[in-house]
Short mmCIF file of C-alpha atoms (C1' of nucleotides) in Angstrom, two decimals:
data_model
loop_
_atom_site.label_atom_id
_atom_site.label_comp_id
_atom_site.label_asym_id
_atom_site.label_seq_id
_atom_site.Cartn_x
_atom_site.Cartn_y
_atom_site.Cartn_z
CA MET A 1 3.66 1.06 37.35
CA PRO A 2 6.53 0.55 34.23
CA LEU A 3 7.16 -3.09 33.15
CA ARG A 4 5.55 -5.67 34.67
CA ARG A 5 5.78 -7.84 31.44
CA ILE A 6 9.23 -8.57 31.32
CA GLU A 7 9.05 -12.23 29.88
CA LYS A 8 7.11 -11.51 27.36
CA ILE A 9 9.42 -7.90 26.73
CA SER A 10 12.29 -10.06 26.74
CA SER A 11 11.41 -12.45 24.25
CA LEU A 12 10.51 -9.78 21.89
CA SER A 13 12.79 -10.48 18.47
CA VAL A 14 14.89 -6.77 19.01
CA PHE A 15 16.10 -8.48 22.42
CA ALA A 16 17.39 -11.33 21.26
CA GLY A 17 21.58 -11.91 21.88
CA ARG A 18 21.18 -8.81 24.39
CA SER A 19 22.53 -8.93 27.90
CA PRO A 20 19.84 -8.10 30.95
CA SER A 21 21.84 -4.60 31.67
CA GLU A 22 21.94 -4.03 27.69
CA ILE A 23 17.79 -4.57 27.68
CA GLU A 24 18.21 -1.97 30.75
CA ALA A 25 19.85 0.71 28.83
CA LEU A 26 17.77 -0.16 26.03
CA LEU A 27 14.69 0.83 27.84
CA GLN A 28 15.28 3.74 29.84
CA GLY A 29 12.17 5.55 30.10
CA ALA A 30 10.18 2.90 28.64
CA ASP A 31 6.93 2.23 29.86
CA GLU A 32 4.19 -0.32 29.27
CA LYS A 33 0.77 1.11 28.14
CA ALA A 34 -2.16 -0.47 28.34
CA LEU A 35 -5.16 0.58 26.00
CA LYS A 36 -8.92 0.17 25.80
CA HIS A 37 -10.63 -0.90 22.88
CA ARG A 38 -10.75 1.96 20.21
CA GLU A 39 -8.31 3.94 22.61
CA THR A 40 -5.76 6.32 20.71
CA LEU A 41 -2.16 5.59 21.19
CA PHE A 42 -0.78 8.44 18.89
CA ARG A 43 -2.84 10.56 15.93
CA MET A 44 -1.51 11.11 12.97
CA GLY A 45 0.11 14.69 13.33
CA ASP A 46 1.40 14.64 16.51
CA GLU A 47 4.65 15.03 17.50
CA ALA A 48 6.80 11.81 17.55
CA HIS A 49 7.93 11.80 20.97
CA ALA A 50 7.96 7.70 21.39
CA PHE A 51 7.75 4.44 19.73
CA ALA A 52 6.42 1.58 20.59
CA PHE A 53 6.12 -2.33 20.03
CA VAL A 54 2.87 -4.26 20.31
CA LEU A 55 2.90 -6.95 23.77
CA GLU A 56 -0.43 -7.80 23.40
CA GLY A 57 -3.36 -7.38 21.40
CA ALA A 58 -3.74 -5.15 18.38
CA LEU A 59 -3.41 -1.90 17.04
CA LYS A 60 -4.76 -0.65 13.42
CA LEU A 61 -2.55 2.14 11.75
CA VAL A 62 -4.75 5.07 10.48
CA LYS A 63 -4.80 7.64 7.78
CA THR A 64 -7.91 10.14 7.69
CA THR A 65 -7.92 11.32 4.30
CA ALA A 66 -9.09 14.62 3.32
CA ASP A 67 -12.67 13.81 2.51
CA GLY A 68 -13.02 12.35 6.03
CA ASN A 69 -12.41 8.58 4.42
CA GLU A 70 -10.35 6.27 6.87
CA VAL A 71 -7.64 4.02 5.34
CA ILE A 72 -5.96 1.40 7.46
CA VAL A 73 -2.47 1.07 6.56
CA PHE A 74 -1.56 -1.61 8.68
CA PHE A 75 -2.52 -3.84 11.41
CA ALA A 76 0.17 -3.92 14.04
CA THR A 77 0.19 -7.27 16.06
CA PRO A 78 1.80 -8.32 19.16
CA GLY A 79 5.60 -7.94 18.19
CA ASP A 80 5.46 -5.37 15.98
CA PRO A 81 6.52 -2.01 16.07
CA VAL A 82 4.58 1.27 15.66
CA GLY A 83 6.48 4.39 15.14
CA ALA A 84 10.03 3.47 14.84
CA LEU A 85 10.45 4.07 11.45
CA ILE A 86 9.98 7.97 12.25
CA MET A 87 12.26 7.84 15.07
CA GLY A 88 15.50 7.75 12.70
CA SER A 89 13.64 10.29 10.05
CA GLU A 90 13.67 14.16 9.66
CA GLN A 91 9.66 14.25 10.21
CA LYS A 92 8.70 14.91 13.37
CA THR A 93 5.45 13.96 13.55
CA TYR A 94 3.48 10.56 13.23
CA PRO A 95 2.10 10.56 9.62
CA VAL A 96 -0.78 7.64 10.71
CA SER A 97 -3.06 7.49 13.85
CA ALA A 98 -2.74 4.24 16.04
CA VAL A 99 -5.66 2.89 17.66
CA ALA A 100 -6.38 -0.40 19.60
CA MET A 101 -8.52 -3.17 18.25
CA GLY A 102 -9.72 -4.58 21.38
CA PRO A 103 -7.77 -4.18 24.54
CA SER A 104 -3.91 -3.78 24.16
CA VAL A 105 -0.96 -3.53 25.58
CA VAL A 106 2.35 -1.84 24.19
CA LEU A 107 5.83 -1.09 25.49
CA ARG A 108 6.60 2.52 24.96
CA VAL A 109 9.77 3.93 24.48
CA PRO A 110 10.29 7.43 24.46
CA ARG A 111 12.71 8.87 21.19
CA ARG A 112 15.52 9.97 23.47
CA THR A 113 16.11 6.58 24.61
CA PHE A 114 16.05 5.42 20.82
CA VAL A 115 18.62 8.15 20.16
CA SER A 116 20.85 7.60 23.22
CA ALA A 117 20.60 3.93 23.26
CA TRP A 118 18.99 1.69 20.44
CA SER A 119 21.04 3.87 17.73
CA LYS A 120 24.41 2.44 19.47
CA PHE A 121 23.55 -1.02 18.52
CA PRO A 122 23.89 -2.23 15.38
CA ASP A 123 22.44 -5.49 15.96
CA VAL A 124 19.27 -4.04 17.24
CA PHE A 125 19.06 -1.48 14.58
CA GLN A 126 19.35 -4.24 12.15
CA LYS A 127 16.26 -6.25 13.93
CA ILE A 128 14.21 -3.57 13.80
CA ASN A 129 14.90 -3.25 9.76
CA GLY A 130 13.87 -6.96 9.61
CA LEU A 131 10.64 -5.82 11.06
CA ILE A 132 10.05 -3.14 8.92
CA PHE A 133 11.23 -5.21 6.05
CA ALA A 134 8.27 -7.49 6.98
CA ARG A 135 5.95 -4.47 6.94
CA VAL A 136 6.97 -3.24 3.71
CA HIS A 137 6.59 -6.92 2.38
CA GLU A 138 3.26 -6.79 3.61
CA MET A 139 2.29 -3.60 2.06
CA GLN A 140 3.98 -4.77 -1.24
CA GLU A 141 2.02 -7.91 -1.43
CA GLN A 142 -1.18 -6.48 -0.86
CA LYS A 143 -0.21 -3.65 -3.56
CA ALA A 144 -0.22 -6.46 -5.83
CA MET A 145 -4.02 -7.48 -5.58
CA ALA A 146 -4.92 -4.17 -6.97
CA LYS A 147 -6.31 -5.66 -9.96
CA MET A 148 -7.90 -8.82 -8.11
CA SER A 149 -11.43 -9.32 -7.36
CA LEU A 150 -12.80 -8.00 -3.85
CA PRO A 151 -13.57 -11.29 -2.48
CA GLN A 152 -9.95 -12.17 -3.35
CA LYS A 153 -8.59 -8.92 -1.61
CA ILE A 154 -10.46 -10.09 1.80
CA ALA A 155 -9.54 -13.47 1.18
CA ARG A 156 -6.35 -12.22 1.49
CA GLN A 157 -6.56 -9.95 3.91
CA ILE A 158 -7.73 -12.82 6.32
CA ILE A 159 -5.50 -15.22 5.58
CA SER A 160 -2.30 -12.96 5.93
CA LEU A 161 -3.75 -11.52 9.24
CA SER A 162 -4.79 -15.36 10.44
CA GLU A 163 -0.82 -16.05 9.83
CA ARG A 164 0.52 -13.16 11.89
CA PHE A 165 -0.80 -14.58 15.04
CA GLU A 166 1.01 -17.55 16.24
CA GLY A 167 -0.75 -20.47 17.94
CA GLY A 168 -1.99 -23.47 16.35
CA GLY A 169 -5.28 -23.75 14.80
CA GLY A 170 -5.14 -20.42 14.34
CA THR A 171 -8.02 -20.19 12.53
CA VAL A 172 -9.78 -17.77 14.90
CA LEU A 173 -8.76 -14.20 14.93
CA PRO A 174 -7.82 -13.48 18.14
CA VAL A 175 -8.91 -9.56 17.55
CA PRO A 176 -11.75 -7.57 17.49
CA ILE A 177 -12.04 -6.77 13.45
CA THR A 178 -15.31 -5.16 12.34
CA ARG A 179 -16.39 -5.36 8.60
CA LYS A 180 -15.65 -1.31 8.08
CA GLU A 181 -12.42 -2.39 9.38
CA ILE A 182 -11.86 -4.56 6.91
CA ALA A 183 -13.44 -2.36 4.20
CA ASP A 184 -10.81 0.28 5.22
CA SER A 185 -8.18 -2.35 4.90
CA VAL A 186 -8.69 -3.31 1.01
CA GLY A 187 -10.41 -0.28 -0.02
CA ALA A 188 -13.70 -0.99 -0.41
CA SER A 189 -17.13 0.23 1.22
CA VAL A 190 -18.43 -1.67 3.98
CA GLU A 191 -21.66 -2.78 2.24
CA SER A 192 -19.44 -4.61 -0.13
CA VAL A 193 -16.98 -6.34 2.51
CA ILE A 194 -20.48 -7.69 4.16
CA ARG A 195 -22.29 -8.87 1.22
CA VAL A 196 -18.92 -10.86 0.37
CA MET A 197 -18.49 -12.21 3.82
CA SER A 198 -22.32 -12.88 4.01
CA ASP A 199 -22.10 -15.02 1.11
CA TRP A 200 -19.02 -16.67 2.83
CA SER A 201 -21.27 -17.31 5.96
CA ARG A 202 -24.09 -18.95 4.06
CA GLU A 203 -21.55 -21.49 2.59
CA GLY A 204 -20.06 -21.70 5.90
CA VAL A 205 -16.37 -20.97 5.13
CA LEU A 206 -16.35 -18.65 7.77
CA ARG A 207 -18.05 -17.59 11.18
CA THR A 208 -18.07 -14.33 13.38
CA SER A 209 -19.01 -13.84 16.69
CA GLU A 210 -18.51 -10.79 18.82
CA ARG A 211 -16.04 -9.63 16.09
CA GLN A 212 -14.29 -12.42 16.31
CA ILE A 213 -13.83 -13.92 12.99
CA GLU A 214 -13.36 -17.74 12.86
CA ILE A 215 -12.36 -19.47 9.99
CA LEU A 216 -13.93 -22.55 9.29
CA GLN A 217 -12.67 -23.82 5.47
CA VAL A 218 -9.14 -22.47 5.26
CA ASP A 219 -8.66 -24.31 1.64
CA ARG A 220 -11.46 -22.72 0.31
CA VAL A 221 -10.47 -19.20 1.23
CA ILE A 222 -7.16 -20.09 -0.21
CA GLU A 223 -9.59 -21.08 -3.27
CA ILE A 224 -11.75 -18.12 -3.88
CA LEU A 225 -7.35 -15.76 -3.17
CA ARG A 226 -6.66 -18.06 -6.01
CA GLY A 227 -9.42 -17.18 -8.07
CA GLU A 228 -12.40 -19.33 -8.45
CA LYS A 229 -15.98 -18.37 -7.55
CA SER A 230 -18.56 -19.92 -5.59
CA MET B 1 36.12 -0.18 -14.22
CA PRO B 2 34.65 0.60 -11.22
CA LEU B 3 33.72 4.60 -9.31
CA ARG B 4 33.89 6.86 -11.76
CA ARG B 5 30.93 8.87 -10.46
CA ILE B 6 32.99 9.78 -7.13
CA GLU B 7 31.34 13.13 -7.11
CA LYS B 8 27.94 11.74 -7.16
CA ILE B 9 28.62 9.01 -4.79
CA SER B 10 29.74 11.38 -2.25
CA SER B 11 26.56 13.31 -2.56
CA LEU B 12 24.35 10.15 -1.58
CA SER B 13 23.05 11.50 1.52
CA VAL B 14 23.78 8.07 3.34
CA PHE B 15 27.39 9.15 3.21
CA ALA B 16 26.90 12.55 4.85
CA GLY B 17 29.88 13.34 7.19
CA ARG B 18 31.51 10.22 6.41
CA SER B 19 35.31 10.57 6.21
CA PRO B 20 36.89 9.30 2.53
CA SER B 21 38.17 6.32 4.16
CA GLU B 22 35.30 5.33 5.58
CA ILE B 23 33.25 5.94 2.51
CA GLU B 24 35.87 3.65 0.99
CA ALA B 25 35.07 0.72 3.67
CA LEU B 26 31.57 1.20 2.79
CA LEU B 27 32.53 0.65 -0.83
CA GLN B 28 34.19 -2.35 -0.77
CA GLY B 29 33.81 -4.57 -3.63
CA ALA B 30 31.22 -2.07 -4.91
CA ASP B 31 31.00 -1.17 -8.54
CA GLU B 32 28.87 1.33 -10.83
CA LYS B 33 26.62 -0.39 -13.35
CA ALA B 34 25.27 1.06 -16.37
CA LEU B 35 21.85 -0.24 -17.39
CA LYS B 36 19.83 -0.11 -21.02
CA HIS B 37 16.27 0.98 -21.00
CA ARG B 38 14.49 -2.18 -19.75
CA GLU B 39 17.35 -3.75 -18.60
CA THR B 40 16.91 -6.09 -15.39
CA LEU B 41 19.34 -5.30 -12.60
CA PHE B 42 17.67 -8.05 -10.47
CA ARG B 43 14.67 -10.27 -10.60
CA MET B 44 12.27 -11.16 -7.98
CA GLY B 45 13.21 -14.61 -6.63
CA ASP B 46 16.84 -14.14 -7.53
CA GLU B 47 19.10 -14.49 -4.53
CA ALA B 48 20.35 -11.15 -2.58
CA HIS B 49 23.23 -10.79 -3.26
CA ALA B 50 23.41 -7.28 -3.13
CA PHE B 51 21.95 -3.88 -3.40
CA ALA B 52 21.98 -0.44 -5.17
CA PHE B 53 21.68 3.11 -5.08
CA VAL B 54 20.13 4.73 -8.02
CA LEU B 55 22.50 7.22 -9.26
CA GLU B 56 21.09 8.80 -12.87
CA GLY B 57 17.80 7.49 -14.23
CA ALA B 58 15.37 5.54 -12.69
CA LEU B 59 14.29 1.87 -12.03
CA LYS B 60 10.61 0.45 -11.12
CA LEU B 61 10.48 -2.32 -8.19
CA VAL B 62 7.83 -4.62 -10.16
CA LYS B 63 5.86 -7.76 -8.98
CA THR B 64 4.62 -10.09 -11.52
CA THR B 65 1.06 -11.55 -9.92
CA ALA B 66 0.26 -15.49 -10.42
CA ASP B 67 -2.01 -14.48 -13.17
CA GLY B 68 0.75 -12.57 -15.22
CA ASN B 69 -0.12 -8.99 -13.92
CA GLU B 70 2.29 -6.78 -13.54
CA VAL B 71 2.10 -4.27 -10.65
CA ILE B 72 4.77 -1.72 -9.96
CA VAL B 73 5.24 -1.27 -6.26
CA PHE B 74 7.78 1.67 -6.34
CA PHE B 75 9.81 4.22 -8.67
CA ALA B 76 13.32 4.39 -7.46
CA THR B 77 14.71 7.56 -8.09
CA PRO B 78 18.58 9.20 -7.94
CA GLY B 79 19.40 8.47 -4.58
CA ASP B 80 16.97 6.18 -3.47
CA PRO B 81 17.91 2.73 -2.24
CA VAL B 82 16.70 -0.32 -3.87
CA GLY B 83 17.30 -3.97 -2.16
CA ALA B 84 18.40 -2.20 0.76
CA LEU B 85 15.80 -3.61 3.38
CA ILE B 86 16.33 -7.17 2.31
CA MET B 87 20.41 -6.90 3.29
CA GLY B 88 19.28 -7.09 6.79
CA SER B 89 16.53 -9.77 6.80
CA GLU B 90 16.45 -13.68 7.10
CA GLN B 91 14.80 -13.60 3.30
CA LYS B 92 17.38 -14.18 0.84
CA THR B 93 15.53 -13.59 -2.50
CA TYR B 94 14.50 -10.49 -3.53
CA PRO B 95 10.54 -9.50 -3.18
CA VAL B 96 10.23 -7.42 -6.10
CA SER B 97 12.38 -7.27 -9.72
CA ALA B 98 14.40 -4.08 -10.66
CA VAL B 99 14.10 -2.62 -14.21
CA ALA B 100 15.67 0.32 -15.72
CA MET B 101 13.44 2.84 -17.27
CA GLY B 102 15.64 4.87 -19.71
CA PRO B 103 19.15 4.60 -19.48
CA SER B 104 20.08 4.58 -15.66
CA VAL B 105 23.22 4.06 -13.41
CA VAL B 106 23.37 2.30 -9.74
CA LEU B 107 26.17 2.05 -7.50
CA ARG B 108 26.00 -1.65 -6.73
CA VAL B 109 27.12 -2.70 -3.17
CA PRO B 110 27.39 -6.25 -2.34
CA ARG B 111 25.74 -7.76 0.67
CA ARG B 112 29.00 -8.93 2.19
CA THR B 113 30.30 -5.01 2.56
CA PHE B 114 26.26 -4.53 4.02
CA VAL B 115 27.51 -7.16 6.60
CA SER B 116 31.02 -6.13 7.43
CA ALA B 117 30.95 -2.99 7.00
CA TRP B 118 27.75 -1.03 6.79
CA SER B 119 26.55 -2.41 10.23
CA LYS B 120 29.34 -1.01 12.19
CA PHE B 121 28.12 2.61 11.33
CA PRO B 122 24.69 3.62 13.20
CA ASP B 123 24.93 6.76 11.77
CA VAL B 124 24.72 5.27 8.18
CA PHE B 125 22.21 2.71 9.38
CA GLN B 126 20.21 5.59 10.48
CA LYS B 127 20.42 7.33 7.34
CA ILE B 128 18.92 4.18 5.22
CA ASN B 129 16.24 4.38 7.48
CA GLY B 130 15.39 7.57 6.49
CA LEU B 131 15.14 6.71 2.97
CA ILE B 132 13.23 3.69 4.07
CA PHE B 133 10.67 5.64 5.88
CA ALA B 134 10.54 8.05 2.82
CA ARG B 135 9.40 5.06 0.72
CA VAL B 136 6.98 3.56 3.13
CA HIS B 137 5.18 7.08 3.78
CA GLU B 138 4.80 7.01 -0.25
CA MET B 139 2.67 4.03 -0.12
CA GLN B 140 1.11 4.71 2.60
CA GLU B 141 -0.01 7.86 0.82
CA GLN B 142 -0.90 6.11 -2.33
CA LYS B 143 -2.54 3.26 0.16
CA ALA B 144 -4.75 6.32 1.21
CA MET B 145 -5.69 6.77 -2.64
CA ALA B 146 -7.64 3.56 -2.56
CA LYS B 147 -11.24 5.18 -2.74
CA MET B 148 -10.42 8.08 -5.30
CA SER B 149 -11.11 8.23 -8.88
CA LEU B 150 -8.68 7.01 -11.27
CA PRO B 151 -7.92 10.65 -12.66
CA GLN B 152 -7.40 11.62 -8.96
CA LYS B 153 -4.88 8.55 -8.79
CA ILE B 154 -3.04 9.15 -12.08
CA ALA B 155 -2.94 12.96 -11.04
CA ARG B 156 -1.19 12.19 -7.53
CA GLN B 157 1.25 9.90 -8.95
CA ILE B 158 2.47 12.19 -11.71
CA ILE B 159 2.55 15.40 -9.10
CA SER B 160 4.69 12.64 -6.65
CA LEU B 161 6.81 11.46 -9.44
CA SER B 162 7.68 15.24 -10.35
CA GLU B 163 8.53 16.40 -7.19
CA ARG B 164 10.57 13.58 -6.67
CA PHE B 165 12.90 15.07 -9.19
CA GLU B 166 14.70 17.90 -8.03
CA GLY B 167 15.58 20.97 -10.27
CA GLY B 168 13.60 24.02 -10.95
CA GLY B 169 10.32 24.07 -13.04
CA GLY B 170 10.59 20.35 -12.43
CA THR B 171 7.42 20.14 -14.59
CA VAL B 172 8.87 17.45 -17.01
CA LEU B 173 9.46 14.42 -15.64
CA PRO B 174 12.97 13.51 -17.05
CA VAL B 175 12.09 9.47 -17.03
CA PRO B 176 10.47 8.06 -19.88
CA ILE B 177 7.55 6.28 -18.68
CA THR B 178 4.62 4.94 -20.79
CA ARG B 179 0.68 4.84 -20.12
CA LYS B 180 1.26 0.78 -19.27
CA GLU B 181 3.40 1.50 -16.34
CA ILE B 182 1.16 4.68 -15.02
CA ALA B 183 -1.67 1.49 -15.15
CA ASP B 184 0.64 -0.99 -13.36
CA SER B 185 1.07 1.51 -10.86
CA VAL B 186 -1.98 2.95 -9.66
CA GLY B 187 -3.90 -0.56 -10.46
CA ALA B 188 -5.65 0.12 -13.56
CA SER B 189 -5.87 -1.03 -17.31
CA VAL B 190 -3.73 0.74 -19.88
CA GLU B 191 -6.90 1.95 -21.45
CA SER B 192 -8.52 3.59 -18.82
CA VAL B 193 -5.18 5.48 -18.35
CA ILE B 194 -4.87 6.37 -21.78
CA ARG B 195 -8.44 7.95 -21.70
CA VAL B 196 -7.62 9.88 -18.67
CA MET B 197 -4.46 11.44 -19.99
CA SER B 198 -5.69 11.97 -23.30
CA ASP B 199 -8.40 14.05 -22.11
CA TRP B 200 -6.37 16.21 -20.22
CA SER B 201 -3.71 16.51 -23.50
CA ARG B 202 -6.87 17.66 -25.42
CA GLU B 203 -7.17 20.35 -22.57
CA GLY B 204 -3.82 21.27 -22.29
CA VAL B 205 -2.96 19.85 -18.67
CA LEU B 206 0.25 18.46 -19.99
CA ARG B 207 1.95 17.09 -23.26
CA THR B 208 3.97 13.56 -23.96
CA SER B 209 6.34 13.38 -26.29
CA GLU B 210 8.97 10.42 -26.67
CA ARG B 211 7.62 9.01 -23.39
CA GLN B 212 8.46 11.95 -21.53
CA ILE B 213 5.54 13.67 -19.59
CA GLU B 214 5.27 17.16 -19.58
CA ILE B 215 2.88 19.39 -17.06
CA LEU B 216 1.62 22.20 -18.21
CA GLN B 217 -0.84 23.48 -15.63
CA VAL B 218 0.25 22.07 -12.83
CA ASP B 219 -2.23 23.63 -10.83
CA ARG B 220 -4.70 22.29 -12.74
CA VAL B 221 -3.66 18.55 -12.15
CA ILE B 222 -3.71 19.40 -8.14
CA GLU B 223 -7.32 20.61 -8.64
CA ILE B 224 -8.00 17.58 -10.10
CA LEU B 225 -5.95 15.55 -7.28
CA ARG B 226 -8.42 17.63 -4.94
CA GLY B 227 -11.62 16.15 -6.49
CA GLU B 228 -12.52 18.39 -9.06
CA LYS B 229 -13.85 17.00 -12.01
CA SER B 230 -13.59 18.60 -15.79
"C1'" DC C 1 11.19 -3.47 -43.97
"C1'" DG C 2 9.29 -6.31 -40.29
"C1'" DT C 3 8.62 -6.81 -35.69
"C1'" DA C 4 7.67 -5.13 -30.77
"C1'" DG C 5 6.46 -2.00 -28.56
"C1'" DC C 6 3.49 1.43 -27.43
"C1'" DC C 7 -0.95 4.80 -28.20
"C1'" DT C 8 -5.94 5.08 -29.29
"C1'" DT C 9 -10.77 4.24 -29.63
"C1'" DG C 10 -15.25 2.45 -29.63
"C1'" DA C 11 -18.86 -0.85 -27.99
"C1'" DA C 12 -20.61 -3.84 -24.09
"C1'" DG C 13 -20.88 -5.38 -19.52
"C1'" DG C 14 -19.88 -6.36 -14.74
"C1'" DT C 15 -17.99 -4.97 -10.38
"C1'" DG C 16 -18.66 -2.41 -6.62
"C1'" DA C 17 -19.87 2.26 -4.74
"C1'" DT C 18 -23.92 4.92 -3.48
"C1'" DC C 19 -27.89 5.47 -0.95
"C1'" DA C 20 -31.53 4.94 1.98
"C1'" DA C 21 -34.03 2.31 5.38
"C1'" DT C 22 -33.78 -1.37 9.21
"C1'" DG C 23 -32.38 -4.95 12.93
"C1'" DT C 24 -29.05 -6.19 16.16
"C1'" DT C 25 -25.78 -5.45 19.63
"C1'" DT C 26 -22.47 -2.71 22.88
"C1'" DG C 27 -21.52 0.98 26.23
"C1'" DT C 28 -23.09 4.52 29.35
"C1'" DG C 29 -25.46 7.21 32.78
"C1'" DG C 30 -29.16 7.78 35.64
"C1'" DC D 1 -31.07 -2.37 35.88
"C1'" DC D 2 -33.22 0.06 32.15
"C1'" DA D 3 -33.35 3.45 28.42
"C1'" DC D 4 -30.88 5.40 25.29
"C1'" DA D 5 -27.34 6.37 22.49
"C1'" DA D 6 -23.55 4.57 19.80
"C1'" DA D 7 -21.47 1.57 16.99
"C1'" DC D 8 -21.82 -2.11 13.99
"C1'" DA D 9 -24.82 -5.47 10.60
"C1'" DT D 10 -27.60 -6.25 6.94
"C1'" DT D 11 -30.51 -5.63 2.67
"C1'" DG D 12 -32.40 -3.74 -1.40
"C1'" DA D 13 -32.39 -0.72 -5.29
"C1'" DT D 14 -29.88 1.95 -9.08
"C1'" DC D 15 -26.14 3.54 -11.62
"C1'" DA D 16 -21.27 5.44 -12.64
"C1'" DC D 17 -16.86 4.13 -13.49
"C1'" DC D 18 -13.84 0.87 -15.13
"C1'" DT D 19 -12.47 -3.47 -17.32
"C1'" DT D 20 -12.61 -6.21 -21.12
"C1'" DC D 21 -12.63 -7.41 -25.78
"C1'" DA D 22 -11.22 -6.29 -30.28
"C1'" DA D 23 -9.38 -3.52 -33.99
"C1'" DG D 24 -6.04 -0.29 -35.60
"C1'" DG D 25 -2.36 2.81 -36.10
"C1'" DC D 26 2.39 4.94 -34.99
"C1'" DT D 27 7.43 4.86 -34.53
"C1'" DA D 28 11.61 3.13 -33.21
"C1'" DC D 29 14.68 -0.22 -34.26
"C1'" DG D 30 18.04 -4.21 -35.61
#
DNA sequence: CGTAGCCTTGAAGGTGATCAATGTTTGTGG
DNA sequence: CCACAAACATTGATCACCTTCAAGGCTACG
């Protein structure tokens, strides 16, 4: 039952300026896939037969290290492509796993369509590159935090995430995210993340219920990010 | 005095399969720029009028953080593009600075040529994407080391760098790299990097002279990377 | 021949990791 | 709908690894 979310799909930035028939060509063999919480879209090492756009919810891109640790490389939010870069590359297997955070929906496009149709539209390519740029930029920003303290890293991660979801107020992360996931994304231990965030809860900076994080004092978080302590 | 290194230029992977006249079109307004050691190609925040390919030597892509720290985001080695991603994006200023490590040469292509010519060749685009993929991959791998010990991070960085330069043996990094640069790239302090590398020198694992690092016992370095201590 | 850039070493101290135990919430199968 | 298993959150104690600060030396180069 493919493509019931036409609205949402045609509002994807990649499709801006494409005619309906062009869009149809770009979506040959594409389907919408609904994912349950914690369901895996693809696993690191799998052959890359398709890429996808996040339509609803969010996916985490995860790497499992040799010693069994998990590292979250990126949080993909609505509009973000996943597995797109690899479509044009030599490599044939996904370098990361993609796992849904909360119930999510993706638009999955087979590689053959990428090769046959997507490559034909320079515009489209350019749009994808814009999205990739955003991702690289985000990773670079994060790398720039290397020497900062843990609270600063966490603050940055939370702010960056909250900014990625449109929507007024925007102070509630509309995606369930665990302390472990935050830890894995900033390169810290769960315990340390908990200690930091518990302090913040006590100070009324933020609040969590059912994995949903609500930022109560955005300015305070920004202060922390800038480097003032409690 | 543009384009004396035609040989090297046409062997760039982006140009594979292009005819001489096509290459000429892709190089409208392009020039070769020789950079001295520590010379800056572009500065973070500058308007992005051009992108470039490294032809000889190497460049470091650096971010200066609010508190005056430097973070090296990527080492660009021959064949790598710098500033390419931003060409297709909304953003108009470079997110990082590019600084030569040792005398280097780049092929600089103006943005207008990118817009007018490069966008016309889907193949070329795809090739660039392949290169970007390699870069993203490298950054992801590095992020995956977040929880590893400092010696492991340094070992990885050194190995990864040595692999990026073709050339048999490949155990001498053909680019001058300081302890500070290694520190800035793995997110550690100079002193710590020095302590680790001094130990290695004493053990005969590697040797440095004039900023050139020579790996004497590659297998030992790999052991360290895998997690055995001295 | 002085300055700038780089390397080195030591001492002291802090941040965050690790280990261990326990509570809480969510999900699942009978 | 209950019972039990997973997944997630919490707290405390301990300690290793790195950072920071300080001081000094080496070498290249204008």
